[in-house]
Coordinates of C-alpha atoms and ligand atoms in Angstrom, one line a residue:
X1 CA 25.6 8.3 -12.6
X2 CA 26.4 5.0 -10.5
X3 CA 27.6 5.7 -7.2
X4 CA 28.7 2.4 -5.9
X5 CA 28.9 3.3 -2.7
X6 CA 25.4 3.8 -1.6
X7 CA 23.6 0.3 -1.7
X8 CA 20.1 0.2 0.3
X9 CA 17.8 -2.8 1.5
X10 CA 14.2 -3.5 2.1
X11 CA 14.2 -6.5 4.2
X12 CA 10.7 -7.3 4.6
X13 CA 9.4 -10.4 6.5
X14 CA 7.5 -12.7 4.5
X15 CA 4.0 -12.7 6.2
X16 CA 1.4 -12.8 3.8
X17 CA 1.0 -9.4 2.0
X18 CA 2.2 -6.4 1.5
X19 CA 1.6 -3.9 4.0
X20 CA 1.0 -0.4 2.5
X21 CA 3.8 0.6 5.4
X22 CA 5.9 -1.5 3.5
X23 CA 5.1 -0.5 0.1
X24 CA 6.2 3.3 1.6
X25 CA 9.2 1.9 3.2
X26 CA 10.1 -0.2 -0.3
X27 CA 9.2 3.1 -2.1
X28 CA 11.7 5.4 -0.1
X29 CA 14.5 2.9 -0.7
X30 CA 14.2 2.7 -4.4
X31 CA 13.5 6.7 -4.5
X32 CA 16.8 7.6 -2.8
X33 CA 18.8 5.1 -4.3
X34 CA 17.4 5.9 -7.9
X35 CA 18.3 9.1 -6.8
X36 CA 21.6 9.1 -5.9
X37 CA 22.5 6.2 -8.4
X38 CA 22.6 3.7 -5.7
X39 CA 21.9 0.0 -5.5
X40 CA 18.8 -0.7 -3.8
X41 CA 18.1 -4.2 -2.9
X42 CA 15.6 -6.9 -1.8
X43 CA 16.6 -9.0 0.6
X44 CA 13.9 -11.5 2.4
X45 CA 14.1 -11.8 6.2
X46 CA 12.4 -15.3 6.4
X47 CA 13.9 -17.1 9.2
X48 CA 10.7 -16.4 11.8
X49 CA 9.1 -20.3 11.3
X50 CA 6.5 -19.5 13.0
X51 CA 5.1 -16.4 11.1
X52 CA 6.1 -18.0 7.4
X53 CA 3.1 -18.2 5.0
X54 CA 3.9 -20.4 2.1
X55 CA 4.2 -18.5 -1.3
X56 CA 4.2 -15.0 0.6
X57 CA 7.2 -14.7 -0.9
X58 CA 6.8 -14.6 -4.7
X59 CA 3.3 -12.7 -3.8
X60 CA 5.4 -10.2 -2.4
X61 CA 8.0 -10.0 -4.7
X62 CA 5.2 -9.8 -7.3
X63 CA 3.8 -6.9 -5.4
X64 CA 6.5 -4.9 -5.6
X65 CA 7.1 -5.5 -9.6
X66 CA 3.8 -4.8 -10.5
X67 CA 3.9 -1.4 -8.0
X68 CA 7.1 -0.4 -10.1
X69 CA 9.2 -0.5 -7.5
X70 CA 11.1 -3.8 -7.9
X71 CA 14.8 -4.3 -7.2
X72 CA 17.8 -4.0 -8.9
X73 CA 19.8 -7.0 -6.8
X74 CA 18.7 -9.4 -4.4
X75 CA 15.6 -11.6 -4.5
X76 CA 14.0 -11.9 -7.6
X77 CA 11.0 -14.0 -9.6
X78 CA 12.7 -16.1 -12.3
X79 CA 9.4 -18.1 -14.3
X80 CA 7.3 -17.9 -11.1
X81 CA 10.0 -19.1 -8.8
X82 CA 12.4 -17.3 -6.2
X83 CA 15.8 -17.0 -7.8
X84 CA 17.9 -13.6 -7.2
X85 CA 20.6 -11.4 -8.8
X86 CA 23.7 -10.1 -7.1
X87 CA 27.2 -10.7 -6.0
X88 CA 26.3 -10.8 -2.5
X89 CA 23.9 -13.5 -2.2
X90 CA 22.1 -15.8 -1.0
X91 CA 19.4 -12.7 -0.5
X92 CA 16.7 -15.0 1.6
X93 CA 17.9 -15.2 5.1
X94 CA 16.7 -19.0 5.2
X95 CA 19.9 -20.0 3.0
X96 CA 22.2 -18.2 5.6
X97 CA 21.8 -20.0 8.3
X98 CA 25.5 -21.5 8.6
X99 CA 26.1 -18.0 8.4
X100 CA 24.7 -16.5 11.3
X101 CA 25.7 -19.2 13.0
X102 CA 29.0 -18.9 12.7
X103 CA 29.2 -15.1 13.3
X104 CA 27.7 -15.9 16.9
X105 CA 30.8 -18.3 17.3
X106 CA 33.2 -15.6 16.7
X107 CA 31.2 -13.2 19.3
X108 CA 30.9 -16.2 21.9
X109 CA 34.7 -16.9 21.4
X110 CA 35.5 -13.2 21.8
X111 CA 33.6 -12.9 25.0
X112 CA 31.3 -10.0 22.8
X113 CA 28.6 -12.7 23.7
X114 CA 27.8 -16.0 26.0
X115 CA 25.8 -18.7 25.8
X116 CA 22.6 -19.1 28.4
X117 CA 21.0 -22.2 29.8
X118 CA 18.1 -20.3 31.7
X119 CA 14.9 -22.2 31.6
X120 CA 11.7 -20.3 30.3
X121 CA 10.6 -20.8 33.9
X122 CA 13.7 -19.2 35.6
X123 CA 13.4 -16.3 33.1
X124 CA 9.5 -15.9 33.8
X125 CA 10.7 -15.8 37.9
X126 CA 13.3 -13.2 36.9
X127 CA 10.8 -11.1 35.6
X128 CA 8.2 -11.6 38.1
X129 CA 10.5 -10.1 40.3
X130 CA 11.5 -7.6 38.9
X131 CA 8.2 -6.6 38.3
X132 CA 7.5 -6.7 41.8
X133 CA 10.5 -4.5 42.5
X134 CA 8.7 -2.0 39.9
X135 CA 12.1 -2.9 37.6
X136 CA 12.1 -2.9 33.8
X137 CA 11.8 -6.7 32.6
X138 CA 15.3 -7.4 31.9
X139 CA 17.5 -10.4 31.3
X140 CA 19.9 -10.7 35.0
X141 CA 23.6 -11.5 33.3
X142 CA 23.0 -15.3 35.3
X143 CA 25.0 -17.1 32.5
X144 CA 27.7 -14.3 31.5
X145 CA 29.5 -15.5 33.7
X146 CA 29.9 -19.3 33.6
X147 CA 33.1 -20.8 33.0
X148 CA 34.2 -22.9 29.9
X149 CA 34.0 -25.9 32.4
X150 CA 30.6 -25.2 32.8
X151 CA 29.4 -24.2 30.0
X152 CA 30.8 -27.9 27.7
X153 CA 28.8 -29.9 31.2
X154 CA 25.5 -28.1 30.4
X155 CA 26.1 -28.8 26.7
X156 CA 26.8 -32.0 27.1
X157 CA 23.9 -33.0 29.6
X158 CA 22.1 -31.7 26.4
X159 CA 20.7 -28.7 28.1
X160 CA 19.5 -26.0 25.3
X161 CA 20.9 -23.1 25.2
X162 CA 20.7 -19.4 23.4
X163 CA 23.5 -17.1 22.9
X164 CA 22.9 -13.9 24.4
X165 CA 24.8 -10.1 23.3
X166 CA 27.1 -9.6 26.2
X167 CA 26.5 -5.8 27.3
X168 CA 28.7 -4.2 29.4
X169 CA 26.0 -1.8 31.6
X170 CA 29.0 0.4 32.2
X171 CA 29.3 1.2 28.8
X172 CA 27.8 4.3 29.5
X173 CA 25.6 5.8 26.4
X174 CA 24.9 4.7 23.0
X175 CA 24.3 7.6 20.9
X176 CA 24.1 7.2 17.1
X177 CA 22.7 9.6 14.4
X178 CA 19.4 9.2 12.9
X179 CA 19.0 10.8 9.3
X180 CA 15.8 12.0 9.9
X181 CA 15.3 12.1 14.1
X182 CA 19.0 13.5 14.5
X183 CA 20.8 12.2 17.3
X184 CA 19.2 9.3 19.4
X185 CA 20.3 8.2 22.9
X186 CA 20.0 5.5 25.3
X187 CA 22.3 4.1 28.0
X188 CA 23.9 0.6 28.0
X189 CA 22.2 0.0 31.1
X190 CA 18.8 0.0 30.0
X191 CA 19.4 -2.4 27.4
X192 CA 19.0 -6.2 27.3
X193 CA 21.4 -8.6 26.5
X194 CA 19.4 -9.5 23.1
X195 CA 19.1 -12.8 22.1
X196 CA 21.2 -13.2 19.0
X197 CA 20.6 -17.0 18.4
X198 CA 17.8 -19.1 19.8
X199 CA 17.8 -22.5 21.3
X200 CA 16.1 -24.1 17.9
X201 CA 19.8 -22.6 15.9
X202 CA 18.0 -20.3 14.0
X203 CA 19.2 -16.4 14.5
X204 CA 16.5 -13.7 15.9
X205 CA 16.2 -11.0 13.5
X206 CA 18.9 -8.5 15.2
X207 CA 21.7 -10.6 14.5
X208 CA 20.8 -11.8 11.0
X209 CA 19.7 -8.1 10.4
X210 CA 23.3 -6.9 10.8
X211 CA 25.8 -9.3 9.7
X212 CA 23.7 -9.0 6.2
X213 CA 23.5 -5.5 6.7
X214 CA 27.3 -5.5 6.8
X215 CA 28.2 -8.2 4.0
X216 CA 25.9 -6.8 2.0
X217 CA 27.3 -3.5 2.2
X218 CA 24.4 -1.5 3.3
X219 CA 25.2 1.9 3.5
X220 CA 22.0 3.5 4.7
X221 CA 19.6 1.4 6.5
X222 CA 16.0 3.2 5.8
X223 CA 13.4 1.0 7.7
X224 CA 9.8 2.2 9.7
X225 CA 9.9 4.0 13.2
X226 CA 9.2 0.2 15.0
X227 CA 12.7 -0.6 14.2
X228 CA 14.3 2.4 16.5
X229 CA 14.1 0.7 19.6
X230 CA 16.2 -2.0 18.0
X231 CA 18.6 0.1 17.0
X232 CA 20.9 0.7 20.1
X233 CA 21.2 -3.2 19.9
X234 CA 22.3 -3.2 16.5
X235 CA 24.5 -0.5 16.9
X236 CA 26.6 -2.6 20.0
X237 CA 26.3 -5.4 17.4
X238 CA 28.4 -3.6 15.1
X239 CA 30.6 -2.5 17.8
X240 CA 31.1 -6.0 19.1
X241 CA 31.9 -7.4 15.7
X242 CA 34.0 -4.4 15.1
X243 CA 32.4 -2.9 11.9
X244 CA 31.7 1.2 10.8
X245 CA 27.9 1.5 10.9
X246 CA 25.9 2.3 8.6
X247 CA 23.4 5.7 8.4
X248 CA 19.8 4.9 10.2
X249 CA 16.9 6.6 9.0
X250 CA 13.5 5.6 10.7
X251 CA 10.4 6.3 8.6
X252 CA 7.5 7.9 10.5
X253 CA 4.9 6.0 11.7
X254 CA 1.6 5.5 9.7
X255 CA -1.4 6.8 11.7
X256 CA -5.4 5.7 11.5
X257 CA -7.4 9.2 11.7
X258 CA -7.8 9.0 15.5
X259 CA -3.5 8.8 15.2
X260 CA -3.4 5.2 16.8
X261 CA -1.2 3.0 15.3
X262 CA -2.3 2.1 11.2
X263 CA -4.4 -1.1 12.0
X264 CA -6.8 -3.3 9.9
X265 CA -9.2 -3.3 12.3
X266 CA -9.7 0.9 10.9
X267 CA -9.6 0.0 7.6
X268 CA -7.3 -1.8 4.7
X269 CA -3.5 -1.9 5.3
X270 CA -2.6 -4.9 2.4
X271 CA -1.6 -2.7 -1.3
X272 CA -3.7 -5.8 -3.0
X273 CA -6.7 -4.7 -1.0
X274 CA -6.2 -1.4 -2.2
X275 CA -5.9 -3.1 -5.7
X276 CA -9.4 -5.0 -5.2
X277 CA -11.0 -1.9 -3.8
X278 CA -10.3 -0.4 -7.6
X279 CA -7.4 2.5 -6.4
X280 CA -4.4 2.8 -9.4
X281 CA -1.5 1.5 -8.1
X282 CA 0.4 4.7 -9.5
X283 CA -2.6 6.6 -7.4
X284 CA -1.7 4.4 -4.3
X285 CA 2.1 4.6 -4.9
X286 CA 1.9 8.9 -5.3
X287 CA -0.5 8.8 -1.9
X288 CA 2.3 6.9 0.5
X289 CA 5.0 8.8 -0.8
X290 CA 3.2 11.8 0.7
X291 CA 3.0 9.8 4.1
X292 CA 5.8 11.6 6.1
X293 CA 7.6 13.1 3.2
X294 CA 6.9 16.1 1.2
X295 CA 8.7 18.3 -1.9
X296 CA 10.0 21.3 0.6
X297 CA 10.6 24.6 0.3
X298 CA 7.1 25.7 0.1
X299 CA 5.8 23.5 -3.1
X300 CA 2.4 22.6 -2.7
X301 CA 2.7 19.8 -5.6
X302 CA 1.0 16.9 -4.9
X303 CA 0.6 14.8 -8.3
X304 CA 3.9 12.9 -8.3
X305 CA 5.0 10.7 -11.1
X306 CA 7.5 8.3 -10.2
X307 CA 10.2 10.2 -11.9
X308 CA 9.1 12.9 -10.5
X309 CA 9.5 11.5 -6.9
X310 CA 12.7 10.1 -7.8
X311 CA 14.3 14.1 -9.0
X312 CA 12.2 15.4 -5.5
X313 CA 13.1 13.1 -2.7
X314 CA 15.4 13.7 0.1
X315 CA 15.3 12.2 3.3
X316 CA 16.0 15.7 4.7
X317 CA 12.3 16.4 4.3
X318 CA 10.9 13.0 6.0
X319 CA 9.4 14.2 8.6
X320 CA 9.1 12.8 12.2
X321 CA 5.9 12.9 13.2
X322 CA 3.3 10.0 12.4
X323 CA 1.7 10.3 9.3
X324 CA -2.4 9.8 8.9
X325 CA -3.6 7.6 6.5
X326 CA -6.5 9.5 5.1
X327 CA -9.0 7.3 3.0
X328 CA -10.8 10.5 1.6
X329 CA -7.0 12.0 0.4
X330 CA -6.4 8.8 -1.3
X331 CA -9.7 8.9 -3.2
X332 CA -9.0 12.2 -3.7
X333 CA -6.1 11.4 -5.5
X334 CA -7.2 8.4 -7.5
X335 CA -9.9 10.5 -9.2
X336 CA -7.0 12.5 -10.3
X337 CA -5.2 9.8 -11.5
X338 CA -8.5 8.5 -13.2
X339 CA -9.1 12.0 -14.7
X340 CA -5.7 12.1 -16.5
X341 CA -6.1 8.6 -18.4
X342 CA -7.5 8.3 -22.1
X343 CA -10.8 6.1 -22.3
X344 CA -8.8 3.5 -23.8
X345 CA -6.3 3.3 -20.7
X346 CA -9.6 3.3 -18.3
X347 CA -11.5 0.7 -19.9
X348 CA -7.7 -1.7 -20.0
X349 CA -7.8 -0.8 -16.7
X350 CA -11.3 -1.9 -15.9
X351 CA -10.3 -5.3 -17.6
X352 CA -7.2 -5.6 -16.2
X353 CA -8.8 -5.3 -12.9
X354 CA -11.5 -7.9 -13.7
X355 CA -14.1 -4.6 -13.2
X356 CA -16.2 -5.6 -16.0
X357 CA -16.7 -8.8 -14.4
X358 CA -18.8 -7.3 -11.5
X359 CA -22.3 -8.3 -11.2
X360 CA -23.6 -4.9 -12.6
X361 CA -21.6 -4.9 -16.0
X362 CA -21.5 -8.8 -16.3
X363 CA -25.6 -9.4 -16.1
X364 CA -26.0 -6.7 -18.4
X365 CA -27.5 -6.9 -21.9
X366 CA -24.8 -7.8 -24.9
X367 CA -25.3 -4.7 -26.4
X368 CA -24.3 -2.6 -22.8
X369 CA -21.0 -4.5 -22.8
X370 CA -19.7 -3.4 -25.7
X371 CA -16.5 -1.6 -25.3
X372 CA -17.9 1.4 -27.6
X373 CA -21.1 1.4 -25.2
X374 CA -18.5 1.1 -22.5
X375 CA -16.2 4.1 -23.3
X376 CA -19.5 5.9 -23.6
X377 CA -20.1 5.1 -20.0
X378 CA -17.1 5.8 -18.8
X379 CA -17.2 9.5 -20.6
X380 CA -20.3 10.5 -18.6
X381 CA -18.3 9.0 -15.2
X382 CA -15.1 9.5 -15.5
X383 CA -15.1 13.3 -13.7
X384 CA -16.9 11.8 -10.7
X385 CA -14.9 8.6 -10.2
X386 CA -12.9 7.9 -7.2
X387 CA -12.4 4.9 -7.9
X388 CA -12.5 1.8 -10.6
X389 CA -15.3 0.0 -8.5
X390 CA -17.8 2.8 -8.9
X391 CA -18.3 2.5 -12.5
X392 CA -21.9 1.9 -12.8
X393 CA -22.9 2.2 -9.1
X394 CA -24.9 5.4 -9.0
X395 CA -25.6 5.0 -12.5
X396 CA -27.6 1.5 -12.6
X397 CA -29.9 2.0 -15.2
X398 CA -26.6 2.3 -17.8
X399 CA -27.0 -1.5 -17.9
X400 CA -30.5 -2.3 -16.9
X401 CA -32.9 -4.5 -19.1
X402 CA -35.8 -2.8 -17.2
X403 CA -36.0 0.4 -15.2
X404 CA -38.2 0.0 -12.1
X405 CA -39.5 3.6 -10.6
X406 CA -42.6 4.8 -9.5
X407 CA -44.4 6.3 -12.5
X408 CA -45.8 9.4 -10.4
X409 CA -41.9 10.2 -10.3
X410 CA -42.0 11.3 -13.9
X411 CA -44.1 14.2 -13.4
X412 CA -42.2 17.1 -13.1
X413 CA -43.7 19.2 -9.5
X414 CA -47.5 19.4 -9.5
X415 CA -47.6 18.6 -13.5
X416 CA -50.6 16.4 -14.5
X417 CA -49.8 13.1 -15.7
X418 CA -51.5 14.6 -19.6
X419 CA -48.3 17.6 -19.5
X420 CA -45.9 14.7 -18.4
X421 CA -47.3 12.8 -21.2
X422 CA -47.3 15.2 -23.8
X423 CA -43.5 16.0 -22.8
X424 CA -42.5 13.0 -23.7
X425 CA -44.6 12.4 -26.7
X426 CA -42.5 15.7 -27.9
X427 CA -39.4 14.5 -26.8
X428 CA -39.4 11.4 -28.9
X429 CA -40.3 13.1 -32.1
X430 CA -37.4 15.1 -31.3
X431 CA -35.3 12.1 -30.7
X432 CA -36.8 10.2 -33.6
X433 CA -35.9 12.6 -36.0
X434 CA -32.3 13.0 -35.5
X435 CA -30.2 11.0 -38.0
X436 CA -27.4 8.4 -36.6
X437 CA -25.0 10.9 -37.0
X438 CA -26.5 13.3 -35.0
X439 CA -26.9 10.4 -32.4
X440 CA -23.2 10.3 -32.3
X441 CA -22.8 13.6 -30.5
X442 CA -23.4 14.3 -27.2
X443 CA -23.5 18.2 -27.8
X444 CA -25.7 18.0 -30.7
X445 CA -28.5 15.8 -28.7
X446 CA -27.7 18.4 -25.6
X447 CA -28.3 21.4 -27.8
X448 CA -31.7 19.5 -30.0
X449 CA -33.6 18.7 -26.5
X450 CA -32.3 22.0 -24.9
X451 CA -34.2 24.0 -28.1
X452 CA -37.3 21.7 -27.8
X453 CA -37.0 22.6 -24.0
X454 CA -37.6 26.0 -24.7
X455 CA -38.3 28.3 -21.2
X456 CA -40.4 25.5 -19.6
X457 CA -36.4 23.1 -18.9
X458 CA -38.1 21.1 -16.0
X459 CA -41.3 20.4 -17.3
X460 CA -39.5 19.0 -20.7
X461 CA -36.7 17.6 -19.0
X462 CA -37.2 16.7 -16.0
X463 CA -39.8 13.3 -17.8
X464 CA -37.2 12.6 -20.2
X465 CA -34.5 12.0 -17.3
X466 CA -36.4 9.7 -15.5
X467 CA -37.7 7.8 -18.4
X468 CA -34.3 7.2 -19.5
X469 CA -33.2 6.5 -16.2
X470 CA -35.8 5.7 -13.9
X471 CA -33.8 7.6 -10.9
X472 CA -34.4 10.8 -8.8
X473 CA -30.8 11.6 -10.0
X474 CA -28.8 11.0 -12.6
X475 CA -26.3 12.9 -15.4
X476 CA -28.1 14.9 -17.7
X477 CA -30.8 13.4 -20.3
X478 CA -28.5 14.2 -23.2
X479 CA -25.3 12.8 -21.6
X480 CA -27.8 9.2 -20.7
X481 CA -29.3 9.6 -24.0
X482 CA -26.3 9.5 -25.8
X483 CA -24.8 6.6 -23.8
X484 CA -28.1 4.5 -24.4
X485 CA -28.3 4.9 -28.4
X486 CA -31.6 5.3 -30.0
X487 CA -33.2 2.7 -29.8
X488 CA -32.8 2.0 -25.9
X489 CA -33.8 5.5 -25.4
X490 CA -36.6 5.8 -27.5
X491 CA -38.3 2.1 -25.9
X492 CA -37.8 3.7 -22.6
X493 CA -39.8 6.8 -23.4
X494 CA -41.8 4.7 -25.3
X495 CA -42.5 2.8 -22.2
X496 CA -42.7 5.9 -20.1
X497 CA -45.8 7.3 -22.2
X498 CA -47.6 3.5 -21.9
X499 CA -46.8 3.5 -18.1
X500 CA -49.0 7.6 -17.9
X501 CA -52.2 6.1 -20.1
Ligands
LIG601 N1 12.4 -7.9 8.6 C1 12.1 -6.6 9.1 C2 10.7 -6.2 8.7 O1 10.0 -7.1 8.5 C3 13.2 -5.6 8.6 C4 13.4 -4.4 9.4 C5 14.6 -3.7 8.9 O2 14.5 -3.1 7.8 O3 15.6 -3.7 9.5 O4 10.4 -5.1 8.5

């Protein structure tokens, strides 16, 4: 099903990274066009000069690919570099600019908008006195009214000028629908004639914003909450220009747990942090689409595949209240998303993510780098991993040459150091005895050790654990004995019993 008619945007600003807001707001566009068998689209609002970070585009292009949630038309990476795909191009607002320009002509010439010669220091008097006269900041209408006369002397005394929306304050109110806040209000009078083109030619983001929302036959603009305030401008844009608007729905805001605004002074908010910190991106992808959206009508699922996001979303069920971004949930979720891959998957995921290049795993013996050592590892953690980082962390001595502990640690309560001795001594006839075979199974060593245990477990066991592993607390003896092999585990004991005498 194609349904030409419903063509989306995310427009994001090229800044430096991808914002995990942005990744939601990306995500919802691609959900409910994919949904409805739209066109979703990626178009790149880079005409800001002073926040443009070279190569921020392809990263974030990049970003999006590799999150799965790349576009169908618009900007695109062609061999590394920016091209794009699409009749209505070009898709990066810097290659527009004749554009915008020209679009400000036509309002300027049908008196929809006027150009203004105020000085930055008139403008800072205006609003110092209307601050005084406890009045909202607000542009005073000083050039609406200039005549054409005028206007061609200031130009050509080469006095800069902007071009300004011209709004009539008798207008009375804007009202326009919001798909997911209903109907939103504000009257004429409160607004300010926006800037639509600065002094330097380029366009401000409102008026660039629209006309490319219009030729690019947008037909529901899905953005974040912090573009509502704009919208009453846009909305008199389209009126001024004479064009149908398009459906609004503004995204609820993402929340740090003490529901101020989502900041990175509270914690990550770039998706390749989330990356470095070890989360899956399908993990991280499944954990925004839950921020302010969920299935409805009383499901409680929370595992979401993509597909499956794609047959469940509707904007009816974005909510509007912010939406907390909890670390804990997301770690919560990424264990999930660990649990459910074969060892094979999480080890190509430990390389892929340069894991087994950490300190730990890289300054380890030969022999603990092996990937069958390593799937061995990762058996014994996988259950308790939140995320790809961890591997290794509470389990050190898995790639230790040398275990350092205090030896009184191996005695198990008040046991002498003889009983603790003699434990061990048992356990690595036990151990010695078992064939490679045996070796090779987890459950046999378990049930071996458990039978040589006999009713006195924590006297037998409790040595064996800590000469394996040298810690307070660890995974079972059997699990670390069967991730070390024989002969580790049997020079560890060994070294245990010379450490007692
Ligand atoms: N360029 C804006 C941004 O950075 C786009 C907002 C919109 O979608 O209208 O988010």
């Amino acid at each position: 099903m194609h349904d030409q008619n419903i063509r989306v945007r995310f427009a994001p600003s090229p800044t430096g990274y991808l914002h995990v807001g942005s990744l939601r707001t990306a995500l919802y566009n691609y959900l409910f066009a994919k949904k409805r068998g739209g066109t979703y689209i990626l178009r790149i609002e880079d005409t800001d000069q002073k926040r443009y970070v070279a190569g921020s585009t392809e990263s974030l292009i990049r970003s999006l690919d590799s999150m799965g949630v790349g576009a169908d038309e618009g900007a695109l990476l062609d061999d590394g570099n920016i091209g794009e795909k699409g009749a209505y191009g070009p898709y990066q607002q810097s290659k527009r600019l004749a554009l915008y320009k020209e679009y400000a002509e036509k309002l300027v010439a049908s008196r929809k908008a006027y150009r203004c010669f105020c000085t930055a220091e008139r403008l800072e008097e205006v609003r110092k006195e209307q601050a005084a006269a406890k009045q909202a900041p607000k542009y005073d209408k000083h050039c609406a009214n200039l005549s054409e006369e005028d206007v061609q002397a200031l130009i050509d005394s080469g006095v800069g000028h902007v071009i300004r929306l011209n709004i009539d304050p008798e207008r009375g109110e804007i009202i326009f629908q919001d798909l997911v806040r209903g109907e939103v209000k504000i009257h004429a009078k409160d607004v300010d004639d926006q800037v639509l083109m600065k002094s330097d030619g380029f366009p401000t983001y409102h008026l660039a914003n629209v006309v490319d929302d219009h030729l690019m036959e947008i037909s529901h603009v899905i953005r974040g909450e912090e573009w509502l305030p704009s919208t009453p401008k846009h909305v008199l844009l389209y009126e001024a220009f004479g064009w149908e608007l398009p459906e609004f729905a503004h995204l609820p805001l993402l929340l740090n747990p003490d529901r101020s605004k989502l900041s990175k002074r509270q914690g990550e908010v770039a998706v390749e942090d989330y990356m470095k910190k070890g989360y899956l991106k399908e993990a991280l992808l499944n954990f925004v689409a839950l921020l302010g959206w969920n299935p409805g009508s009383g499901s409680t699922q929370e595992i979401f595949s993509l597909e499956e996001l794609v047959q469940a979303f509707d904007l009816a069920n974005v909510h509007k209240g912010g939406a907390v971004f909890d670390v804990q949930k997301l770690d919560w979720m990424n264990s999930e998303y660990i649990k459910k891959l074969s060892l094979d998957e999480l080890l190509a995921r430990m390389k892929e993510g340069g894991w087994l290049e950490k300190d730990l795993i890289k300054n380890a013996p030969e022999n603990f780098r092996s990937e069958t050592y390593l799937k061995k590892v990762l058996t014994v953690e996988q259950e308790r991993l939140a995320r790809l980082d961890q591997v290794g962390e509470n389990n050190p001595f898995f790639f230790a040459t040398e275990l350092v502990y205090d030896t009184s640690l191996l005695n198990w309560k008040d046991n002498t150091k003889e009983a603790t001795g003699e434990a061990l001594q048992k356990a690595a006839e036990v151990l010695k005895n078992l064939s490679e075979e045996d070796w090779g199974e987890k459950a046999k060593l378990e049930t071996v050790l458990m039978e040589a245990a006999g009713e006195k477990r924590g006297d037998f066991l409790w040595p064996l654990r800590v000469a394996l592993t040298g810690a307070q607390k660890s995974p079972s003896p059997f699990d670390v004995a069967w991730v070390l092999g024989r002969e580790t585990s049997l020079a560890r004991i060994d070294n245990a019993i010379k450490r007692l005498s």
